[in-house]
mmCIF file of C-alpha atoms and ligand atoms in Angstrom:
data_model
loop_
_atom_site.group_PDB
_atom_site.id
_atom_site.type_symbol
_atom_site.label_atom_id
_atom_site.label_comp_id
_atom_site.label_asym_id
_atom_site.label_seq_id
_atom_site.Cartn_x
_atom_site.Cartn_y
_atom_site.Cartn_z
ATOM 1 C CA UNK A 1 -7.983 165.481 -59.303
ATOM 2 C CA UNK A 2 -6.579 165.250 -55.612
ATOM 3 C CA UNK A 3 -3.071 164.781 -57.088
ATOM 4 C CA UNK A 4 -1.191 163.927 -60.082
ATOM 5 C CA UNK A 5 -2.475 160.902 -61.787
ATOM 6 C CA UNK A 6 0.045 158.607 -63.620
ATOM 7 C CA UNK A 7 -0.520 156.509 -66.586
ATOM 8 C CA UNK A 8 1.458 153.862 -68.479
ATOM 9 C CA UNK A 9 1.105 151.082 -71.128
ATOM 10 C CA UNK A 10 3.517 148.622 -70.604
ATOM 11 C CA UNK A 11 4.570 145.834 -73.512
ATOM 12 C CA UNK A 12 5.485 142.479 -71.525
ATOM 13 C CA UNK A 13 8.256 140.957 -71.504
ATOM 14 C CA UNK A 14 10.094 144.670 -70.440
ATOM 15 C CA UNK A 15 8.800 146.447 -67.445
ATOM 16 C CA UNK A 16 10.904 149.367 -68.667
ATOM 17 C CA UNK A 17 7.897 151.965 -66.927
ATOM 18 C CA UNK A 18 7.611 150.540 -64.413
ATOM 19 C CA UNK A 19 3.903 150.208 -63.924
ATOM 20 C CA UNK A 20 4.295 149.934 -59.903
ATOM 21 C CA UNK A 21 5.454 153.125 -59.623
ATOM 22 C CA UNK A 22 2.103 154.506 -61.674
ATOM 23 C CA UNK A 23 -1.963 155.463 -60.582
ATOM 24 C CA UNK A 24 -3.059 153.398 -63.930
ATOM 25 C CA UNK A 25 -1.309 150.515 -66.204
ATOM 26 C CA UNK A 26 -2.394 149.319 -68.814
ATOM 27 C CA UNK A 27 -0.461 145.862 -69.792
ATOM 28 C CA UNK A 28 -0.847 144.843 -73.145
ATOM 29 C CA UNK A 29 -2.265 141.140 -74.211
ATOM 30 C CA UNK A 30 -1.493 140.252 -77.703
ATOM 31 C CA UNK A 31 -2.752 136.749 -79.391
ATOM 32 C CA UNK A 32 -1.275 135.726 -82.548
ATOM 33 C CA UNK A 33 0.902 138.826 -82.816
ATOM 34 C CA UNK A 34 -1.985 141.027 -82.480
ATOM 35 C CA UNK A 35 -3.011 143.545 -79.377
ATOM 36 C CA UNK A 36 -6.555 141.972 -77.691
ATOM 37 C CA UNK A 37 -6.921 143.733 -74.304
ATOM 38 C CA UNK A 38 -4.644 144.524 -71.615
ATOM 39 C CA UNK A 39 -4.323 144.185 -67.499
ATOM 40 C CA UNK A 40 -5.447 146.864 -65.884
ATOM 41 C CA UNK A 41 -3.033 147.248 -62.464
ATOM 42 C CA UNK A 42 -4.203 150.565 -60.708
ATOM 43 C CA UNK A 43 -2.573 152.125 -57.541
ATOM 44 C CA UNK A 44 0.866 151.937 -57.713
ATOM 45 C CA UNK A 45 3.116 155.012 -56.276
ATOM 46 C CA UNK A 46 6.735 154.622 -54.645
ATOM 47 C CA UNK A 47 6.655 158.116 -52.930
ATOM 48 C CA UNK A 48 7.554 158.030 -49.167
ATOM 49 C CA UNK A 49 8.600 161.332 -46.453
ATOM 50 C CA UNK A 50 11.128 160.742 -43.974
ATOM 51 C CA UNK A 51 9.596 160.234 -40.481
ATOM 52 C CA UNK A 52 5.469 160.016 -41.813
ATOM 53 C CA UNK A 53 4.258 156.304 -41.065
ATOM 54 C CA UNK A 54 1.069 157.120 -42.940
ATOM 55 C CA UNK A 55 2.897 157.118 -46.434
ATOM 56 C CA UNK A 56 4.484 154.228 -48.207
ATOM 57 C CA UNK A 57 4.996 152.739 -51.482
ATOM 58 C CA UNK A 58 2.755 150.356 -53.010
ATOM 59 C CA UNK A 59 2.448 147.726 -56.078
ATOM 60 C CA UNK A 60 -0.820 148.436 -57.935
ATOM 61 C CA UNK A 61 -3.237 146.076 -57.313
ATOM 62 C CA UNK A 62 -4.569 143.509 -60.136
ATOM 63 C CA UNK A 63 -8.184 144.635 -61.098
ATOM 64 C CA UNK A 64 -8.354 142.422 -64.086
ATOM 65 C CA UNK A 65 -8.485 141.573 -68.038
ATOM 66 C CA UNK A 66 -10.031 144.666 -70.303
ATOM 67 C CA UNK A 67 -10.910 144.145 -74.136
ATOM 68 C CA UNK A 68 -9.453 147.226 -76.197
ATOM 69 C CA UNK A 69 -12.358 148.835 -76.759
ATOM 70 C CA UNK A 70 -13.436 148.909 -73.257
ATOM 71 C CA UNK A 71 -9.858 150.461 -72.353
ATOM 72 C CA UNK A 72 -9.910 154.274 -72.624
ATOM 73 C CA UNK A 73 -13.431 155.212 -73.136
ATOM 74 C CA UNK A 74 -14.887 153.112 -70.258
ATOM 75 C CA UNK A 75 -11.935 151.989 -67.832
ATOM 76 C CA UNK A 76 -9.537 154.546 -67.431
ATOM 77 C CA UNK A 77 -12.694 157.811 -67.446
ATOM 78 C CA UNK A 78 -14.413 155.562 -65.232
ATOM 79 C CA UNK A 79 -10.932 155.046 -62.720
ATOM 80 C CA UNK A 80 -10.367 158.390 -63.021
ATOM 81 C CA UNK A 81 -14.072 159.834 -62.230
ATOM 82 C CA UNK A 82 -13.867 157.135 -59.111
ATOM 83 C CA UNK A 83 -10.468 158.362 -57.640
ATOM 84 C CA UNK A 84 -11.300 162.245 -58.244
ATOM 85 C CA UNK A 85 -14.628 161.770 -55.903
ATOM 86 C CA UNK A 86 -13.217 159.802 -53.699
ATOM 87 C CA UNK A 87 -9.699 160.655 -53.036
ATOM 88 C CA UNK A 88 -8.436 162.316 -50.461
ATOM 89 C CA UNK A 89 -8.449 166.769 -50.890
ATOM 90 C CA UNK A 90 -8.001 167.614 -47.126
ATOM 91 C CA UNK A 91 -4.415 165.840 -46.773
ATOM 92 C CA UNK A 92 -2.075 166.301 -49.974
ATOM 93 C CA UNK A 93 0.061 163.371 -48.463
ATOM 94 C CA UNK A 94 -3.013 160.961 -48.602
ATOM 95 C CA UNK A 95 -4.247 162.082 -51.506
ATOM 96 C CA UNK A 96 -3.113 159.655 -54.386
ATOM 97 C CA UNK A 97 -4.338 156.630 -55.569
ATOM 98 C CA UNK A 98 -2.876 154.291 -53.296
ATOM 99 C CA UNK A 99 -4.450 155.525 -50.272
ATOM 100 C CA UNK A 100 -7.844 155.389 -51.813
ATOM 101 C CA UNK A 101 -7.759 152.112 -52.387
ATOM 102 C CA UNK A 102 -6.012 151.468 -48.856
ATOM 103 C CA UNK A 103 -9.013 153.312 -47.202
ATOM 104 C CA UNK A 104 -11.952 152.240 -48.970
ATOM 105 C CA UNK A 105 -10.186 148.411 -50.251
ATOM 106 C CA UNK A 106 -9.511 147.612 -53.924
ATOM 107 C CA UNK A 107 -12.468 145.196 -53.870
ATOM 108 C CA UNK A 108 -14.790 148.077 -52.928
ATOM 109 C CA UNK A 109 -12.697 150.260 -55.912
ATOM 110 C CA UNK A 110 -13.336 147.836 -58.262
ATOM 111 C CA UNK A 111 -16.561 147.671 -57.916
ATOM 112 C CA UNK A 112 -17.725 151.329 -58.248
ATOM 113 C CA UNK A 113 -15.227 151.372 -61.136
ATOM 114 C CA UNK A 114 -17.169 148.418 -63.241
ATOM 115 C CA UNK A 115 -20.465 150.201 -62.180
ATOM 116 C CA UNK A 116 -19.518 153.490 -63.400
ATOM 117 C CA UNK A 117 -18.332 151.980 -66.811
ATOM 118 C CA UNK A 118 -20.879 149.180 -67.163
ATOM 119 C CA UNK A 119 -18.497 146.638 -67.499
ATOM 120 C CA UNK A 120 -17.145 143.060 -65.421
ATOM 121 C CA UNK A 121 -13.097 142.334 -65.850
ATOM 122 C CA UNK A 122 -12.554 139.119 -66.443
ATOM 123 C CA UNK A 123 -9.480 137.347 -64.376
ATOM 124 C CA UNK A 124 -6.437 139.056 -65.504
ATOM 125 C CA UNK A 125 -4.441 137.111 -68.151
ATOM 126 C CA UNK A 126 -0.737 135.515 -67.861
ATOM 127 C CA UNK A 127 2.059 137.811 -68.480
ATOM 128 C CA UNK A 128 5.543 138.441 -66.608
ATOM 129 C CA UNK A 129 8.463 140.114 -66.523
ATOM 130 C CA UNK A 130 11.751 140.200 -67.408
ATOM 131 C CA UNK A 131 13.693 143.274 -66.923
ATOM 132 C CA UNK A 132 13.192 146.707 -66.737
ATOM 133 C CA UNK A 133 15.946 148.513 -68.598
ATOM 134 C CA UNK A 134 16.331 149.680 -71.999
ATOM 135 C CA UNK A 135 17.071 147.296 -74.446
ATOM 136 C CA UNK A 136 20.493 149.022 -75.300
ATOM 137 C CA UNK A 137 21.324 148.682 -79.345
ATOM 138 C CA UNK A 138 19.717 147.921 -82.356
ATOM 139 C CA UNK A 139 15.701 146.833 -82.747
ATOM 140 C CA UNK A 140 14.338 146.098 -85.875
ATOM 141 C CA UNK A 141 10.560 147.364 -85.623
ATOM 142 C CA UNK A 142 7.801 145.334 -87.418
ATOM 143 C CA UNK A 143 7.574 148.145 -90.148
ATOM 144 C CA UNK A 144 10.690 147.471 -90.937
ATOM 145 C CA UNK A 145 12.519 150.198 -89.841
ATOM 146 C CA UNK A 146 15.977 150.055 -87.124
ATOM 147 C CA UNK A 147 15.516 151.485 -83.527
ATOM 148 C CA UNK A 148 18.963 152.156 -82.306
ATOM 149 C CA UNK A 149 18.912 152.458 -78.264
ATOM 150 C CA UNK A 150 21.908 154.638 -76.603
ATOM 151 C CA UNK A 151 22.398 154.438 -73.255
ATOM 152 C CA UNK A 152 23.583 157.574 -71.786
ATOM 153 C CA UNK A 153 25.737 157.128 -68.429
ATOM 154 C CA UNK A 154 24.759 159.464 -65.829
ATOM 155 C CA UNK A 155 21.519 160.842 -68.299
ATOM 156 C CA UNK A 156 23.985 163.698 -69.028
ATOM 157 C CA UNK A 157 24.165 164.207 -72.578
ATOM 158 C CA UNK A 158 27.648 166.543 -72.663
ATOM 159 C CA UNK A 159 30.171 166.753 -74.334
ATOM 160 C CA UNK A 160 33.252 165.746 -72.237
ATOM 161 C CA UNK A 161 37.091 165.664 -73.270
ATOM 162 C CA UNK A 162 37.098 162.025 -75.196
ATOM 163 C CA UNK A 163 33.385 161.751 -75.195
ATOM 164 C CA UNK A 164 31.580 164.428 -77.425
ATOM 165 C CA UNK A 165 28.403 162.911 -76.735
ATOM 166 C CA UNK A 166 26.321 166.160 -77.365
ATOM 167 C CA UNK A 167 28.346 166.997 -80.802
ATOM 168 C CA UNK A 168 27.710 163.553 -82.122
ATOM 169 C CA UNK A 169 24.193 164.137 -81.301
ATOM 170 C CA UNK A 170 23.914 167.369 -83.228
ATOM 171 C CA UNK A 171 25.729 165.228 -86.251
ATOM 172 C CA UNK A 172 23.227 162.164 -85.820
ATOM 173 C CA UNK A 173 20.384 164.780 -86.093
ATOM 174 C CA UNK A 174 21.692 166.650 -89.335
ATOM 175 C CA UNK A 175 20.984 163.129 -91.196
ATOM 176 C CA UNK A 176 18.369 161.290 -89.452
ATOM 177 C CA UNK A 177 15.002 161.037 -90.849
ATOM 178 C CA UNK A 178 13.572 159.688 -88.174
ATOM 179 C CA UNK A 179 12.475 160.694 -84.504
ATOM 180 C CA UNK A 180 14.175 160.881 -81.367
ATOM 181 C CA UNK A 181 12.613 159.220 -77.876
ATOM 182 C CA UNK A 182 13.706 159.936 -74.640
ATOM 183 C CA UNK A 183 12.997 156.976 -72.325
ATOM 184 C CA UNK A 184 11.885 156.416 -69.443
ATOM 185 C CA UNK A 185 15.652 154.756 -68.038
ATOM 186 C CA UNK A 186 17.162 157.954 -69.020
ATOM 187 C CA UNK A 187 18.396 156.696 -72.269
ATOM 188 C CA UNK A 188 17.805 158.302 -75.650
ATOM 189 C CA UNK A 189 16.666 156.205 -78.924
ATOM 190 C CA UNK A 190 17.103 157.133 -82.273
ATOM 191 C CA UNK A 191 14.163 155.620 -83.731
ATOM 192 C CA UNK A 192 12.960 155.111 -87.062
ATOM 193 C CA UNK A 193 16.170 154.388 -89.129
ATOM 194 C CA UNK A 194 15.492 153.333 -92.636
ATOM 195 C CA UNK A 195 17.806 150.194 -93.564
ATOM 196 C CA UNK A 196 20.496 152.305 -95.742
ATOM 197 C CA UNK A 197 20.974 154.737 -93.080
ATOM 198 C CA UNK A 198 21.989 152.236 -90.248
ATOM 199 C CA UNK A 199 25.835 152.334 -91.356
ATOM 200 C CA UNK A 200 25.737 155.934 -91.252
ATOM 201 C CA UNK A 201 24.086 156.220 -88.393
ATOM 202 C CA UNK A 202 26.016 153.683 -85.857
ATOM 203 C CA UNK A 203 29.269 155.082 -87.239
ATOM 204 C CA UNK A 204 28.762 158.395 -86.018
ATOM 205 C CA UNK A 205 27.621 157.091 -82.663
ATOM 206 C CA UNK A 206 30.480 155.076 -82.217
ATOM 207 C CA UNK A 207 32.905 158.264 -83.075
ATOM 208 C CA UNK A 208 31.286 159.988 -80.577
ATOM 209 C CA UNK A 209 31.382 157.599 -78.200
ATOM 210 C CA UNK A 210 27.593 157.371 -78.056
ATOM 211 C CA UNK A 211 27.744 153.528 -78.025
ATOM 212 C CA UNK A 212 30.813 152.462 -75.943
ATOM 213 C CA UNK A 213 30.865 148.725 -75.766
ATOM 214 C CA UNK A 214 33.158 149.255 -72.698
ATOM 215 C CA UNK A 215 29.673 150.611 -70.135
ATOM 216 C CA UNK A 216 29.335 147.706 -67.587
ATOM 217 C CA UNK A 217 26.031 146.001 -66.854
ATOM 218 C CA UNK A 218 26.449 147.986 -63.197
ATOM 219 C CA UNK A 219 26.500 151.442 -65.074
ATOM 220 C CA UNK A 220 23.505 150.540 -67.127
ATOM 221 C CA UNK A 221 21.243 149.572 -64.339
ATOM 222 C CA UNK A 222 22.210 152.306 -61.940
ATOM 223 C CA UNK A 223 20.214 155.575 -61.659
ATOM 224 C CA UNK A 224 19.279 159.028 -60.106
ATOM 225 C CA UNK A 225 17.229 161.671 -60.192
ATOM 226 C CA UNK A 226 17.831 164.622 -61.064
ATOM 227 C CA UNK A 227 18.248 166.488 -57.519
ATOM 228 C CA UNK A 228 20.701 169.316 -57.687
ATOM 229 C CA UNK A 229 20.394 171.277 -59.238
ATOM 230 C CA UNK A 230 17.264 171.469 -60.744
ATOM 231 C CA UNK A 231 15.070 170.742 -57.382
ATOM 232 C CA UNK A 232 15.303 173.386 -55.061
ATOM 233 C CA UNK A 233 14.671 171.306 -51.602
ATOM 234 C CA UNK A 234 17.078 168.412 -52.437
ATOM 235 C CA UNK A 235 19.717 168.277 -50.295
ATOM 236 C CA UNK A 236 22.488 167.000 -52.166
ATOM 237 C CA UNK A 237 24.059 166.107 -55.147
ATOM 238 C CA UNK A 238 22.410 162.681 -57.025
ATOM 239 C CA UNK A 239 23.333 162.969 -60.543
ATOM 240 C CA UNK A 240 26.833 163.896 -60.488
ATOM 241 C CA UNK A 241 27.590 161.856 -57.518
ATOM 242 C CA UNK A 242 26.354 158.673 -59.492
ATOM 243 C CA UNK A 243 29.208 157.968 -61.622
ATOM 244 C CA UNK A 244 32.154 157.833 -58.212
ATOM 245 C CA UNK A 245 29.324 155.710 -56.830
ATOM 246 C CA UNK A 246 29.266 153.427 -59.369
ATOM 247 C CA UNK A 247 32.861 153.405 -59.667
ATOM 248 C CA UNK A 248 32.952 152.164 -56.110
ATOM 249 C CA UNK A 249 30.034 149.147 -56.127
ATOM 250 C CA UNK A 250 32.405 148.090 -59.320
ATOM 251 C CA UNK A 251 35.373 147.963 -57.437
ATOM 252 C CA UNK A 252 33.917 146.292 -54.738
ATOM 253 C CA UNK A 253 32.047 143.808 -56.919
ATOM 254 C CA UNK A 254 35.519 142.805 -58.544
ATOM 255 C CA UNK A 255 37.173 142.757 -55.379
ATOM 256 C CA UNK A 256 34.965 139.885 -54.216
ATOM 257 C CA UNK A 257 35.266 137.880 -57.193
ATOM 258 C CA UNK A 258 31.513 138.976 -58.324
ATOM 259 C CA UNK A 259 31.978 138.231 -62.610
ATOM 260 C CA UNK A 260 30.645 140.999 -64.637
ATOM 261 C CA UNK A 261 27.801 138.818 -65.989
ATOM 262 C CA UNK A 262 26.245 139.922 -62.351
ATOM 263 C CA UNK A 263 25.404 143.071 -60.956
ATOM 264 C CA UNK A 264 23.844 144.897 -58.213
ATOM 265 C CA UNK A 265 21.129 147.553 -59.477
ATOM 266 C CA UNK A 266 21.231 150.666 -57.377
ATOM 267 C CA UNK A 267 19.845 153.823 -57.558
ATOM 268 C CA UNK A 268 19.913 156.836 -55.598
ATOM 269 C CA UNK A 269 17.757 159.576 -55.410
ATOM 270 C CA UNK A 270 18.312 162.884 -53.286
ATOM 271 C CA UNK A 271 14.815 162.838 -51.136
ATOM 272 C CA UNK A 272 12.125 160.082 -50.756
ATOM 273 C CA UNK A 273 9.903 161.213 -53.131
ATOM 274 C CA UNK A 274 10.923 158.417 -55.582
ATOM 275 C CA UNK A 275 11.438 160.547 -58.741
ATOM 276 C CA UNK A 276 14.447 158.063 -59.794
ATOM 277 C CA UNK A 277 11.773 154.958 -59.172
ATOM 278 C CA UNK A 278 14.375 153.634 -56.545
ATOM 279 C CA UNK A 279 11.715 152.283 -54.329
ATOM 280 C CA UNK A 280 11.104 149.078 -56.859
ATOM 281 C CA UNK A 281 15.387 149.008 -56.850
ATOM 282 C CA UNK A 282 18.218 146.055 -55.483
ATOM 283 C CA UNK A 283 19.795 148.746 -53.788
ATOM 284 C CA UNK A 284 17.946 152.273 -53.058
ATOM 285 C CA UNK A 285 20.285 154.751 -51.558
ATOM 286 C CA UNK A 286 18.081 158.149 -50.387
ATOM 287 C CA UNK A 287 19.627 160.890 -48.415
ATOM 288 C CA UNK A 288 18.418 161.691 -45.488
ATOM 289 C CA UNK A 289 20.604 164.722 -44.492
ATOM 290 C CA UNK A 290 23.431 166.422 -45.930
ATOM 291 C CA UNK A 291 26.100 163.245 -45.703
ATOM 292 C CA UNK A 292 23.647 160.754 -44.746
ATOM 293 C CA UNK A 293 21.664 158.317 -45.974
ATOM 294 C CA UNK A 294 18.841 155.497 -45.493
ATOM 295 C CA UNK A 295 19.894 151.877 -47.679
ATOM 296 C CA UNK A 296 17.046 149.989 -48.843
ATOM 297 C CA UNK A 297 17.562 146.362 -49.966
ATOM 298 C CA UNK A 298 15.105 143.747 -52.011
ATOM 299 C CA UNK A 299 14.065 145.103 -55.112
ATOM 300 C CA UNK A 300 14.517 142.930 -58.194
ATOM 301 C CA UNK A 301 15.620 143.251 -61.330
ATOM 302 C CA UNK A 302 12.014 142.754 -63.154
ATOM 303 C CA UNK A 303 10.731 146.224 -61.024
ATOM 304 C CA UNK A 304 7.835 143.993 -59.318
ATOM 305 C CA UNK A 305 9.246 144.003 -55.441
ATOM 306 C CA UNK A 306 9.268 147.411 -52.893
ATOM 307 C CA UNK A 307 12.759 147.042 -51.000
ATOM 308 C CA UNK A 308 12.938 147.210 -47.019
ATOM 309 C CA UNK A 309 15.040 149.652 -45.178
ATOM 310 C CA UNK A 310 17.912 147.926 -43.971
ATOM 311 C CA UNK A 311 19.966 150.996 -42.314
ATOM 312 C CA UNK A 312 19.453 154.416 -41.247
ATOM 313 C CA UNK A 313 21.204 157.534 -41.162
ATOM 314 C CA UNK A 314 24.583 156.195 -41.927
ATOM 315 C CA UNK A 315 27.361 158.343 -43.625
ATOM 316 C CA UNK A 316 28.927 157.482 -46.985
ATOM 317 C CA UNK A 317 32.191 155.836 -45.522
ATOM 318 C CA UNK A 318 28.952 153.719 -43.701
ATOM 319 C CA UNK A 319 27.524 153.521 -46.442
ATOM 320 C CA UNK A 320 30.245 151.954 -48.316
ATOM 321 C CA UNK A 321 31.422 149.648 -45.512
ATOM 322 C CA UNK A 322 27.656 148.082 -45.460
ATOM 323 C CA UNK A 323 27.892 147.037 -49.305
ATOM 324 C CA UNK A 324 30.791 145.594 -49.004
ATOM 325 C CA UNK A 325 29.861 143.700 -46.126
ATOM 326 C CA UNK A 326 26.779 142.210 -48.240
ATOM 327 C CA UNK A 327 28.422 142.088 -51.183
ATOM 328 C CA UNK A 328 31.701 139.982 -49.308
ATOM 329 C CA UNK A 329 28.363 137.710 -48.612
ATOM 330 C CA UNK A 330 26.397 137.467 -51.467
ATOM 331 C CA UNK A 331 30.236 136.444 -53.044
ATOM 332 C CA UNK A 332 30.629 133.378 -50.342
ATOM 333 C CA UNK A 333 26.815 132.438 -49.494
ATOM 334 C CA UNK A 334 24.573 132.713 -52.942
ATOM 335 C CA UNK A 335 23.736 129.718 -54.705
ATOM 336 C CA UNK A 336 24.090 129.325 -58.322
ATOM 337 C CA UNK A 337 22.691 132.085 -60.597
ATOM 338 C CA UNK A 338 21.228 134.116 -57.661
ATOM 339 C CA UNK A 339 21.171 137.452 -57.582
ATOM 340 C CA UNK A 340 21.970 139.732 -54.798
ATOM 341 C CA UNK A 341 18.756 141.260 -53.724
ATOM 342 C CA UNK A 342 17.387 137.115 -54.064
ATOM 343 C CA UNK A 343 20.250 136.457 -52.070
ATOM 344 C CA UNK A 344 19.494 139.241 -49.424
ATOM 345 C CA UNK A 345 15.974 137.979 -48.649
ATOM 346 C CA UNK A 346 16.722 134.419 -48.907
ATOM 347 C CA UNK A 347 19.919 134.833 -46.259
ATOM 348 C CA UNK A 348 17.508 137.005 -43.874
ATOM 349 C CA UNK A 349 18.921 140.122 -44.203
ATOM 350 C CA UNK A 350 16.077 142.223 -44.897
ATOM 351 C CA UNK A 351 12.382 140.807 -45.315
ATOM 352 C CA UNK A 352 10.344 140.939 -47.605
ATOM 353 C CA UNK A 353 7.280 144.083 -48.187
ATOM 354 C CA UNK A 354 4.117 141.825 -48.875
ATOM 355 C CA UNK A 355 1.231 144.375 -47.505
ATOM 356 C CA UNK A 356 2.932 147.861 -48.175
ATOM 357 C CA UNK A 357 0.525 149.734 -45.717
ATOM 358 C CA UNK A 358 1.417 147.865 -42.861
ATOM 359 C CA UNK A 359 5.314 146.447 -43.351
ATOM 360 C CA UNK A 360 6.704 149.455 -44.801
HETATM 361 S S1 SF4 B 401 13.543 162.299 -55.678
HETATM 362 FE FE1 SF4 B 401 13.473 164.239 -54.521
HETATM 363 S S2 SF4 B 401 15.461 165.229 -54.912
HETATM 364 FE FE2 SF4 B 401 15.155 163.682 -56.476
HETATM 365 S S3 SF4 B 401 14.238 164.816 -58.196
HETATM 366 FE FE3 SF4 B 401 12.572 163.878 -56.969
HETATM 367 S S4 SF4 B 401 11.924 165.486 -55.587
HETATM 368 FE FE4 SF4 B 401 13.959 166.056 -56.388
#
């Protein structure tokens, strides 16, 4: 393949994958409880580099409505086989999906793609959205067995002074039956839980402060990658800077009378390449150079909108002063119920991203 080629399945009503950020998604239809077929959405990426008008991120495009059996053997080989002959392999920053279907147009795409696998999509099928977080907490799955979500602040799993979050792991894991899942929000599930262990289980969690009823709705929809230290060109710290960051939007939330049924998602990430899927984000906060950053605005909470760069190269004391400018706003100006990236592109602030190749 030219590049790395991403996949998801994605189980409406949570966009908790977030399929625009992926080559190929597969969302599932069911009818009567029961799986049928799925949307196929190909040629999403969020990956960008500073300064390089030829790359931007892009929603994948609709292709259409798949039966199940037509899914692996004949859509996705015959997606793949397209984009590996025709992607790009002189120009490793053209080379993904997007720009293939950018350059030679989905329709065109499409096309080779139902020839190759001797199929037609039909129109794709109703679905939306309605978050894309982790549902935090208990899940009862279908078989019967209890799915208990954690969300881990910061995706650090340590143990720290009054929160022995990797110890009460280590306890959790002595007794559970079951598996553990790592999500894709940074969040860890402890999954499979047979009815008489639930007790056991949550109690233990709770003593080690894995489920603290206290985490804000801002501190469960904020995000990095993982940038320092692991990735040797980022430029600065992401991870550990998250939780003072956080600490701030909060502060500056409550100053302005903003209740804490709202919130403003925001991620940050420590270069463009969109590793922390900030480009779908409310808020998107990517450093630019040491100290500085470029703010995004106009995400949404569902993970189906690219945000618009709204400043550049502005220091964190900049940074800072610009939310609470917008937040002081979206406090006096919203109307009921709306929420602050809504409110950003409804008051003019930024505009929306409709064709991603030309308004990005
Ligand atoms: S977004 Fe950039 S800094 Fe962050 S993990 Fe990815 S490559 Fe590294």
């Amino acid at each position: 393949m030219p590049r790395k080629f991403k996949t998801t399945v994605v189980i409406p009503p949570q966009n908790d994958v977030d399929l625009h950020a992926n080559d190929v998604n597969f969302v599932a239809i069911a009818e009567n409880g029961k799986l049928v077929g799925f949307n196929l959405l190909v040629g999403g990426s969020l990956s960008i580099k500073h300064g390089n008008k030829k790359t931007y991120a892009r929603q994948a495009s609709e292709f259409g409505y798949l039966l199940l059996e037509h899914m692996l053997a004949v859509a996705a080989e015959a997606i793949f086989t397209t984009q590996r002959n025709w992607g790009n392999r002189t120009d490793r920053k053209n080379a993904k999906t997007k720009y293939t279907l950018e350059r030679v147009w989905v329709d065109v795409f499409r096309a080779k793609v139902e020839k190759r696998a001797g199929i037609r999509f039909a129109p794709i099928l109703p679905y939306h959205f309605t978050g894309r977080g982790d549902r935090i907490g208990w899940v009862k799955g279908i078989d019967n067995y209890w799915h208990l979500t954690l969300f881990i602040k910061n995706s650090r799993l340590l143990d720290y002074p009054w929160h022995p979050l990797k110890t009460g792991m280590a306890e959790i894991a002595k007794i559970h039956q079951g598996d553990f899942h790592l999500t894709a929000n940074q969040n860890l599930i402890v999954a499979s839980i047979a009815e008489s262990e639930k007790v056991k289980i949550e109690a233990l969690a709770r003593e080690h402060r894995l489920i603290d009823d206290s985490a804000s709705d801002q501190s469960k929809n904020s995000m990095t990658c993982v940038s320092f230290p692991t990735y040797p060109l980022a430029m600065v710290e992401a991870e550990r800077f998250l939780p003072a960051f956080v600490t701030q939007v909060e502060g500056l939330l409550h100053q302005h009378g903003i209740g804490d049924e709202q919130h403003c998602a925001a991620h940050i990430t420590g270069c463009p390449n969109g590793c922390g899927r900030a480009l779908l984000e409310e808020l998107w906060l990517v450093v630019k150079a040491v100290g500085r950053y470029n703010l995004y605005l106009g995400g949404n909470h569902e993970g189906t909108r690219i945000p618009c760069m709204y400043r550049e190269n502005i220091n964190e004391e900049e940074t800072l002063k610009e939310i609470d400018y917008l937040v002081s706003r979206w406090a006096r100006e919203s109307h009921a119920n709306e929420g602050f990236s809504n409110f950003t592109l409804r008051a003019g602030i930024v505009r929306p991203i409709v064709n991603t190749a030309q308004d990005f």
